[in-house]
Coordinates of C-alpha atoms in Angstrom, one line a residue:
X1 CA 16.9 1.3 11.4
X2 CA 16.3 4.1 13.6
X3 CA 12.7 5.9 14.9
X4 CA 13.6 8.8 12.2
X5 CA 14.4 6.2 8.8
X6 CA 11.1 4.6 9.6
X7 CA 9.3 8.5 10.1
X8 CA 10.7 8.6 6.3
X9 CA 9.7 5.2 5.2
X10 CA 6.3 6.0 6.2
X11 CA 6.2 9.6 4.6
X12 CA 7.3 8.2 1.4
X13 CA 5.0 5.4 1.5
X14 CA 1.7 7.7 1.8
X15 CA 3.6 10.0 -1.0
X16 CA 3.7 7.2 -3.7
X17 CA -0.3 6.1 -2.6
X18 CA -1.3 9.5 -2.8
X19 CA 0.2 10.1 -5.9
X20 CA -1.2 6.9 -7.5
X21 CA -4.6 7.6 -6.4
X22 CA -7.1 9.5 -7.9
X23 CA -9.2 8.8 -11.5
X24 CA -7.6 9.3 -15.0
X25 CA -9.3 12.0 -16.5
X26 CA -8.9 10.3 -19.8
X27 CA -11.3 7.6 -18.2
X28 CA -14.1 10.5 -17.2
X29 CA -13.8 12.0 -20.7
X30 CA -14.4 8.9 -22.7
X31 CA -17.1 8.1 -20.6
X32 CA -18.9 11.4 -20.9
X33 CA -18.2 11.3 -24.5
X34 CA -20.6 8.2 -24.7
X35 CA -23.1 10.3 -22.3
X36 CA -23.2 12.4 -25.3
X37 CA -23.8 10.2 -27.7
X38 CA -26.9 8.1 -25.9
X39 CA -28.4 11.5 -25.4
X40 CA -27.9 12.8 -28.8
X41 CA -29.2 9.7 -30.0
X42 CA -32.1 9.6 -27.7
X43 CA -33.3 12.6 -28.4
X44 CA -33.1 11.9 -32.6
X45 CA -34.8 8.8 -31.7
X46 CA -37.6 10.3 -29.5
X47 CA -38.5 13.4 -31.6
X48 CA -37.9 12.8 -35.2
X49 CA -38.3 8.6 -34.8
X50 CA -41.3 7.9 -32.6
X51 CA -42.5 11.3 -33.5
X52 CA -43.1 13.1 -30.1
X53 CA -42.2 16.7 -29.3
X54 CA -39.7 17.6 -27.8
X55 CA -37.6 21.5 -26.9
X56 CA -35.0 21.1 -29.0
X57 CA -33.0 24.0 -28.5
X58 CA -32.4 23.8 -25.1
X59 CA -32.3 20.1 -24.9
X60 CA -29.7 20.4 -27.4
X61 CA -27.9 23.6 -25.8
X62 CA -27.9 21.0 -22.5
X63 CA -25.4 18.4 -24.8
X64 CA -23.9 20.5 -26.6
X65 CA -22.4 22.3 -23.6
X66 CA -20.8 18.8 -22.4
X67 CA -19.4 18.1 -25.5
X68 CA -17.6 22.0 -25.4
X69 CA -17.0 20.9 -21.6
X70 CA -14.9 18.0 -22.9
X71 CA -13.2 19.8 -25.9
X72 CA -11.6 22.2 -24.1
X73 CA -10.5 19.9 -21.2
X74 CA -8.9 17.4 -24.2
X75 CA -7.6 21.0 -25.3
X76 CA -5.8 22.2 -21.9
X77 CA -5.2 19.0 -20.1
X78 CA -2.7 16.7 -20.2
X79 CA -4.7 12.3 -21.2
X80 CA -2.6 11.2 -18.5
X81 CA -3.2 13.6 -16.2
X82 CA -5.0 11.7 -13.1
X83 CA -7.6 14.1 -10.8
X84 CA -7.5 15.1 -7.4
X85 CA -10.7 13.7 -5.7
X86 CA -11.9 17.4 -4.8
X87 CA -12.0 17.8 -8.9
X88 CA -13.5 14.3 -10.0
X89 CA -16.3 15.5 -7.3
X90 CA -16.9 18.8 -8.9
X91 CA -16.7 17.0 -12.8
X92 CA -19.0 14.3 -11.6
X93 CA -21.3 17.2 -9.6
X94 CA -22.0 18.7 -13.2
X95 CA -22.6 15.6 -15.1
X96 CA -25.3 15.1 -12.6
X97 CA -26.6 18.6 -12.9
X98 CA -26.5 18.2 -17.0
X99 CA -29.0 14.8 -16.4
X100 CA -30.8 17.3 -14.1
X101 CA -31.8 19.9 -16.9
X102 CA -32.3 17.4 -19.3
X103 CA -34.8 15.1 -17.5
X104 CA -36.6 18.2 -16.4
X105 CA -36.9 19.7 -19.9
X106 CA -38.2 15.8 -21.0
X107 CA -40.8 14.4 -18.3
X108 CA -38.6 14.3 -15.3
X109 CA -39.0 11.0 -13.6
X110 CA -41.2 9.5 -16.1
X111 CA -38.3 9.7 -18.3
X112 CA -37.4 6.1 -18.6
X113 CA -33.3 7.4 -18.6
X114 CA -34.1 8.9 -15.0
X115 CA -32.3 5.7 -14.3
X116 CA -28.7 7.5 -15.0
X117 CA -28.4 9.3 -11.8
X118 CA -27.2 6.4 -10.6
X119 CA -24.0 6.8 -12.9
X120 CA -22.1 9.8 -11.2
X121 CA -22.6 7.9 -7.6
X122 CA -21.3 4.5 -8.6
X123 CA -18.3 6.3 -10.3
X124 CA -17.4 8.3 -7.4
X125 CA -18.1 5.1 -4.5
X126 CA -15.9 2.7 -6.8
X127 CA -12.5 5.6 -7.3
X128 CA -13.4 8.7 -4.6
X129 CA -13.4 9.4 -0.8
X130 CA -16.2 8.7 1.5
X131 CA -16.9 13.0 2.2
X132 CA -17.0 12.6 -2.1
X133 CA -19.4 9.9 -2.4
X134 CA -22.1 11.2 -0.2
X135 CA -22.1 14.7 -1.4
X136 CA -23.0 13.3 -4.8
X137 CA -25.2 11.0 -3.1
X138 CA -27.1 14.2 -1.8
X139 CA -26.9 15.6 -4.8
X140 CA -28.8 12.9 -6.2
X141 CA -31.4 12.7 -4.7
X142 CA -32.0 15.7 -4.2
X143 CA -32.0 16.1 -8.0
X144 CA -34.2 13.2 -8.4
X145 CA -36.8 15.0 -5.5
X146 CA -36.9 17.9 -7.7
X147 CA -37.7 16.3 -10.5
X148 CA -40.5 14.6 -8.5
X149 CA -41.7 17.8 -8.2
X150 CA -40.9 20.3 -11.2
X151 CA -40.5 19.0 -14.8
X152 CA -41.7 19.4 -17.9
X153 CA -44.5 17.1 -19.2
X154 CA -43.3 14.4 -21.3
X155 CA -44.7 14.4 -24.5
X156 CA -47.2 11.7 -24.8
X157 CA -50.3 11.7 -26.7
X158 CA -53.3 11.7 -25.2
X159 CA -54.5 8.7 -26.1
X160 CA -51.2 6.8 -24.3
X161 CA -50.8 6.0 -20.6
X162 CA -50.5 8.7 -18.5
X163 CA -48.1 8.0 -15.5
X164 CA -50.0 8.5 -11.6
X165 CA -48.0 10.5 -9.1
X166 CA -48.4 7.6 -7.2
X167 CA -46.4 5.8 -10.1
X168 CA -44.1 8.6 -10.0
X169 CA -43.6 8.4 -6.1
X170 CA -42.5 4.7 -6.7
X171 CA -40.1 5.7 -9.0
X172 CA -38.2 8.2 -6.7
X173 CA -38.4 5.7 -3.9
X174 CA -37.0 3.4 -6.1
X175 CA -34.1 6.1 -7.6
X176 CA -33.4 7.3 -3.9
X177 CA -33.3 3.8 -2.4
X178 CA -31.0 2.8 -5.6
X179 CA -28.2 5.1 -5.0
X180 CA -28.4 4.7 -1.9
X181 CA -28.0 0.8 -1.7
X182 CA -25.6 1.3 -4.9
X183 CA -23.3 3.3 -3.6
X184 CA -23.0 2.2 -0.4
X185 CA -22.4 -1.4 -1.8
X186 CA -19.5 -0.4 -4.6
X187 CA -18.1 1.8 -1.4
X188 CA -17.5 -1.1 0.3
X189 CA -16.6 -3.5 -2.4
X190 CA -14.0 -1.2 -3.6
X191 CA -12.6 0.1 -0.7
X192 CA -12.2 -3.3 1.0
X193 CA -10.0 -3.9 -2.4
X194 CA -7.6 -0.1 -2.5
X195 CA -6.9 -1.1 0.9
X196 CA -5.6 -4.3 0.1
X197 CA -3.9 -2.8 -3.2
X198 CA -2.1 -0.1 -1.6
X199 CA -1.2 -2.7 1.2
X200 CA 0.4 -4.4 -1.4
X201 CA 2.1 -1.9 -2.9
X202 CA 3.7 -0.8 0.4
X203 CA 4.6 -4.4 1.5
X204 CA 6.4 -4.5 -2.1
X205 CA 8.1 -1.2 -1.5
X206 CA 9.3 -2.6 2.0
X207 CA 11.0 -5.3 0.7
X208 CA 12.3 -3.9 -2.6
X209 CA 14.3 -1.7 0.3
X210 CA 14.9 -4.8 2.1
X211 CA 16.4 -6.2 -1.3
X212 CA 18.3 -3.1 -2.2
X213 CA 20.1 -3.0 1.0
X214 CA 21.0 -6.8 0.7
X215 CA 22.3 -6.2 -2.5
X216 CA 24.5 -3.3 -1.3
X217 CA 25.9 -5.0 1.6
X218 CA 27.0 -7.8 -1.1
X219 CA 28.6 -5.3 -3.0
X220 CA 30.5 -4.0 0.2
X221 CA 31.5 -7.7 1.0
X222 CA 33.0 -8.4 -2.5
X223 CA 34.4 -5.1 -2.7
X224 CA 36.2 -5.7 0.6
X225 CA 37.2 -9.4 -0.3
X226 CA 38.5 -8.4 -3.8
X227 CA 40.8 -5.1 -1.7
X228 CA 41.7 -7.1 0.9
X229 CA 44.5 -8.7 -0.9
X230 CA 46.5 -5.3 -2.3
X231 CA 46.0 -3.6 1.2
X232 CA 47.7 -6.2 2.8
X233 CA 50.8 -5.7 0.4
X234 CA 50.6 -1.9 1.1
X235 CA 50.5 -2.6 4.6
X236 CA 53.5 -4.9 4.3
X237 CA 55.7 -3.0 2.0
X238 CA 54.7 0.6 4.0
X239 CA 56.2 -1.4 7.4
X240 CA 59.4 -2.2 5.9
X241 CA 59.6 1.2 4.4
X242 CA 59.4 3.0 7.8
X243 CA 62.0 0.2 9.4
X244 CA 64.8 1.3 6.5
X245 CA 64.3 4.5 6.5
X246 CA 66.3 6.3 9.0
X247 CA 64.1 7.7 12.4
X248 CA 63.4 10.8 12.2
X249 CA 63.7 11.4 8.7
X250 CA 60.4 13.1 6.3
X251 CA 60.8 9.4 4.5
X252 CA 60.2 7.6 7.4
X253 CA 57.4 9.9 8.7
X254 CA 55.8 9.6 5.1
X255 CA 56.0 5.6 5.5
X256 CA 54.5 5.5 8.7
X257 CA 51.6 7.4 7.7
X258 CA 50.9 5.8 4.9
X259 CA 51.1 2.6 7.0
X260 CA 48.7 3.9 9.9
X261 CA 46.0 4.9 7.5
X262 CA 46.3 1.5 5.1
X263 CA 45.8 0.1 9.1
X264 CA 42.7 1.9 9.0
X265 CA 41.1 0.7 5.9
X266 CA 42.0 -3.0 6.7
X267 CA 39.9 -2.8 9.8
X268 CA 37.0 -1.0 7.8
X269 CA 37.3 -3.4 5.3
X270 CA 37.6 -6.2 8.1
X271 CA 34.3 -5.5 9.8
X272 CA 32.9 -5.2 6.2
X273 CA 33.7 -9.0 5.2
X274 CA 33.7 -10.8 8.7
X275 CA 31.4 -9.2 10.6
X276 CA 27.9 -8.7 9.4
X277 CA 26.2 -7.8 12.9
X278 CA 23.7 -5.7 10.5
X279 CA 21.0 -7.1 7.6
X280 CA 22.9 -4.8 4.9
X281 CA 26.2 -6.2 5.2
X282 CA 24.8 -9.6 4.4
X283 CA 26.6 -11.0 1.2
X284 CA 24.3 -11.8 -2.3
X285 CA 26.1 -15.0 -2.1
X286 CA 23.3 -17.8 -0.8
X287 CA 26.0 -19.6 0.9
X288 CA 27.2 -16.6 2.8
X289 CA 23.6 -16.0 4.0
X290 CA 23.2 -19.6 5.4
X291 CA 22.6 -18.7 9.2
X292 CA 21.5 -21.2 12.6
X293 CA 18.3 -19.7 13.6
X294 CA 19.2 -18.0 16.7
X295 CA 21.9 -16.3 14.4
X296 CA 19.2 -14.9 11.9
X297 CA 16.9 -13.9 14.8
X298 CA 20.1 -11.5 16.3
X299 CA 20.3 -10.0 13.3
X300 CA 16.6 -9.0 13.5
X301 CA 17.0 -8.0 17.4
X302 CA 20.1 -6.0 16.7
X303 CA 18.1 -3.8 14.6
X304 CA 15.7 -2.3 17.0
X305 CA 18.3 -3.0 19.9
X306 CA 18.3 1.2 20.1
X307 CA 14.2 1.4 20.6
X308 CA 14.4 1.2 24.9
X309 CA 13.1 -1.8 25.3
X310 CA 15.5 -4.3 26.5
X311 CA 15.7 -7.5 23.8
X312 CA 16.7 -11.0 24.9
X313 CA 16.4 -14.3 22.6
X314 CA 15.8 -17.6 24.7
X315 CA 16.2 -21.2 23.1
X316 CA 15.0 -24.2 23.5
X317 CA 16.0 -26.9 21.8
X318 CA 19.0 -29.1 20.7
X319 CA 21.5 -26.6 20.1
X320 CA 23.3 -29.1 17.7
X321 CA 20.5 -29.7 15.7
X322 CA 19.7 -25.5 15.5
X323 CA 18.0 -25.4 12.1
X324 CA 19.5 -23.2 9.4
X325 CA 18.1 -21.0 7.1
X326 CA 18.8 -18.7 4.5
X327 CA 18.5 -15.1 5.3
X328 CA 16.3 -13.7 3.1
X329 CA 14.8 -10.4 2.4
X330 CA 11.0 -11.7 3.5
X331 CA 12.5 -12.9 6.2
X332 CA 14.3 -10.5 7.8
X333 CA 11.3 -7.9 7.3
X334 CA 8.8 -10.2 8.4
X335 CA 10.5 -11.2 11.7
X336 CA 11.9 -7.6 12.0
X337 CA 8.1 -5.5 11.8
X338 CA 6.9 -8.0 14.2
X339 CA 10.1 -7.2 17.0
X340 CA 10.0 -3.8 15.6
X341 CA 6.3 -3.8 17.1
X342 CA 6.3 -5.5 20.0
X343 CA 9.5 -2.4 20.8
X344 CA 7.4 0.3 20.6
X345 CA 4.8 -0.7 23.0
X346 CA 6.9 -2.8 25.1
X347 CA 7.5 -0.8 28.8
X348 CA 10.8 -2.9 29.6
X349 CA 11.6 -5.9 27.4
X350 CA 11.1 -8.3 24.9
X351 CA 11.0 -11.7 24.8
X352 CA 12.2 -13.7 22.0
X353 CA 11.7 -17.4 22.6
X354 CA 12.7 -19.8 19.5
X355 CA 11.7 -23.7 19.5
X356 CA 12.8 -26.5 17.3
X357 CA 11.8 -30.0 17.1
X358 CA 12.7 -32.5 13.9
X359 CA 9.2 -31.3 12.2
X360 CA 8.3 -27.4 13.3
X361 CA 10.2 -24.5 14.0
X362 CA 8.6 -21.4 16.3
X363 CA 9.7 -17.7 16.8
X364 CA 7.2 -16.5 19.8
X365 CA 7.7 -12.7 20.5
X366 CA 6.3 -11.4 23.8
X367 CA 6.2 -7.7 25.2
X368 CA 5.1 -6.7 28.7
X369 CA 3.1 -3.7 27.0
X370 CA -0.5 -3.2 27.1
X371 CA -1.3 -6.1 24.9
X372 CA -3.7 -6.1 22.1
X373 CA -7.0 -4.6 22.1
X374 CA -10.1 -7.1 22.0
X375 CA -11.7 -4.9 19.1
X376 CA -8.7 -5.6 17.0
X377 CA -7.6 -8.7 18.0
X378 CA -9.4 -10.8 15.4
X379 CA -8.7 -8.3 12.4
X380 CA -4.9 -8.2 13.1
X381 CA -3.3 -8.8 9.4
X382 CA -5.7 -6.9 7.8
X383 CA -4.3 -3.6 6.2
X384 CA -4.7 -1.0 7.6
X385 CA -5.7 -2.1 10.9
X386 CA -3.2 -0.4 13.5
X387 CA -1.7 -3.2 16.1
X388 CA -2.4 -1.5 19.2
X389 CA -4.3 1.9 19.9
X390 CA -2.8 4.9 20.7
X391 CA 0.0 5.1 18.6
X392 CA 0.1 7.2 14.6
X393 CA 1.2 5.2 11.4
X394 CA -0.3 3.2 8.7
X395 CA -1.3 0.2 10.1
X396 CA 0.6 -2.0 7.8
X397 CA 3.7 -3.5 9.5
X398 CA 1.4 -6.0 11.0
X399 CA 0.0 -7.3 7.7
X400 CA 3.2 -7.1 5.8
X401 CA 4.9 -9.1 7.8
X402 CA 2.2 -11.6 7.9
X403 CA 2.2 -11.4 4.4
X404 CA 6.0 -12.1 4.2
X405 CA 5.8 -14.7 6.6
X406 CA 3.0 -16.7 5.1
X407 CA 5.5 -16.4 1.6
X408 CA 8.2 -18.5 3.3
X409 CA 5.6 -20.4 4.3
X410 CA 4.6 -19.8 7.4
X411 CA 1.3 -19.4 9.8
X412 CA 1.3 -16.2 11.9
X413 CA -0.9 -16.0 15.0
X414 CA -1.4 -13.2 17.6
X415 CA -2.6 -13.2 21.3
X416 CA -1.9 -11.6 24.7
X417 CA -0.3 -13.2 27.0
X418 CA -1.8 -14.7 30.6
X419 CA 0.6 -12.3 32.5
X420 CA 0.1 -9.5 30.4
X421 CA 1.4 -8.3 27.1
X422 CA 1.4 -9.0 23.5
X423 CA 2.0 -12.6 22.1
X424 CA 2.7 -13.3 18.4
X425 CA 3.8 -16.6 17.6
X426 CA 5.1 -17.6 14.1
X427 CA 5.2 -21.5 12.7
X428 CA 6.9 -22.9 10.4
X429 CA 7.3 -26.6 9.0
X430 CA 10.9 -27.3 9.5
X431 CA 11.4 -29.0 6.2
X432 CA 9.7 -25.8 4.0
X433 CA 12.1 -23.9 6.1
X434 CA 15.5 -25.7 5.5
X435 CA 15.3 -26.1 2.2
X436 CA 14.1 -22.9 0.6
X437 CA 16.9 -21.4 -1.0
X438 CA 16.1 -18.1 -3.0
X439 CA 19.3 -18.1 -5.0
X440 CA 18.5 -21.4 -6.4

């Protein structure tokens, strides 16, 4: 894989997150639609039920234009249609100043339902940005300062409990210190869990591309198994040809051709079947797959051979007892983000020491690079937390490969080594390791 197919892998990893992010309209429509129903209902029950006054007209001119908001958006937009977060901010921004007018015209914050300003926020902390969040968090509060300060009376008799501004005070501390806590709270609650989703979604993307490229080198293999016997009859029949023909003649020239380019497609179709020095031209057939360890771990190397950093594999262990392994998918990827890694930041080489006993089998990878940071050290396999300072990308090759790793059932651990550099060392049980087969 070269430095300009993994450019593209990123790009079209951050396309498909971006385009799956954002909040369904649909979802925002429904639940204004039940905004306007509490309110409309509120109001019936306030003024005609318990029988105090409220202004009508404008109260009702307030939901009214909410409910026309949301007609003509199910008019002109598409239900599935997800926003961008600029536009969630700016549909949230007016259901906040709607709740703004309407507490205002109805007591402000003695209005029991002053308590809905906390809607909007939680909305945009648990789906929108950061930049989105606190805006709206402004917003509110300043809203709910406002209406500290300006409102209407609320309609009480005389004779009922009139509210002290000290009362009142405690209830804006309380609002203010609500959406703050709030939304700071779902903010981190759910963006500790999109990381992890679209972490996942990008480790199944790389090896979906592992798996298609597995796949195709199969096909290659079988295709060049199931030629190999008619070439060899062309080649054949084409070198007698040019032998009884006489030299010199346009048969014999013809002959010869055709036998120098049937030549040429044996030996494609030669390196295709016997010589899979690359993970693509690996065969679908388990049995084909079946590698030694320092084998599979070749493979990996020979991938990122091209990345300036000079890769060597050591052993050390009984070379007749090498554990073998399918070469899987998870594998592969897992193994190949962790050499990929270690050269990029690697000034010279790569070290790629493998050791078996009869119970566990380690891969350690060493770099003489600048090692891992101490800030990051411990939060290595998180998503989205980038390897080693310094360099652009997502931050995710470290946790899928940890991820991968752990599938096959392995334990992953990262250090830096005593003369400098990174150290990542992967364990597995030799048993769990032998015996999985994915084809069975």
């Amino acid at each position: 894989m070269t430095a300009i197919d993994s450019l593209q892998d990123e790009r079209n990893q951050k396309d498909i997150l971006t385009r799956s992010s954002g909040v369904r309209l649909q979802s925002l429509v429904y639940i204004r639609w039940l905004a306007v129903l509490g309110q409309t209902f509120a109001i019936i029950l306030v003024h005609w039920g318990m029988g105090y006054s409220l202004p009508l007209i404008p109260v009702f001119l307030l939901v009214a234009a909410s409910a026309l908001v949301n007609i003509l958006i199910a008019i002109s937009q598409p239900s599935t249609m997800r926003l961008t977060d600029g536009g969630a901010i700016l549909y949230l921004f007016y259901d906040a100043l709607q709740l703004t007018g309407l507490l205002y015209l109805t007591g402000g914050l003695s209005n029991p339902f002053s308590l809905l300003f906390l809607v909007p926020v939680t909305i945009s902390a648990t789906n929108l940005s950061l930049k989105g969040t606190i805006f709206l968090g402004l917003t509110t509060i300043a809203a709910i300062t406002f209406l500290g300060l300006y409102h209407e009376p609320f309609p009480l008799p005389e004779s009922e409990l009139q509210l002290s501004k000290t009362y009142i005070f405690a209830i804006w501390s309380a609002l203010v210190l609500g959406t703050l806590f709030l939304s700071g709270y779902a903010w981190r609650i759910s963006s500790d869990s999109r990381r992890m989703t679209d972490a996942l979604t990008v480790a199944r993307m790389a090896l979906a591309r592992e798996q298609q490229l597995s796949v195709v080198g199969g096909i290659a293999a079988a295709a060049a198994h199931e030629l190999g016997t008619p070439l060899n009859t062309i080649l054949l029949v084409s070198e007698e040809l040019s032998r009884e023909f006489p030299e010199g003649s346009e048969h014999a020239e013809d002959a010869k051709l055709l036998y120098t380019q049937a030549k040429k497609c044996a030996e494609v179709l030669a390196q295709l079947s016997t010589a899979p020095t690359h993970n693509r031209f690996l065969k679908q057939d388990a049995h084909h797959n079946y590698l030694p360890l320092q084998s599979l771990v070749s493979l990996v190397a020979e991938k990122y051979s091209d990345r300036g950093a000079t890769l060597s594999i050591n052993t050390m262990g009984d070379m007749d007892d090498q554990p073998r392994l399918f070469a899987t998918p998870e594998l592969l990827h897992g193994l190949g983000n962790l050499v990929s890694n270690a050269a990029e930041f690697a000034k010279e080489q790569v070290t790629i020491t493998l050791i078996w006993t009869d119970t566990v089998v380690d891969v350690i990878i060493e770099d003489d690079g600048p090692g891992f940071s101490d800030e990051i050290l411990d939060r290595l396999g998180e998503p989205y937390t980038s390897s080693r300072a310094g360099h652009g990308g997502m931050g995710l090759g470290v946790f899928i490969s940890e991820m991968l790793i752990r599938h096959s059932g392995g334990n992953i651990s990262f250090s830096n080594a005593s003369r400098g550099g990174a150290r990542v060392k992967v364990e597995w049980p030799r048993k769990r390791l032998e015996k999985e087969n994915p084809y069975l």
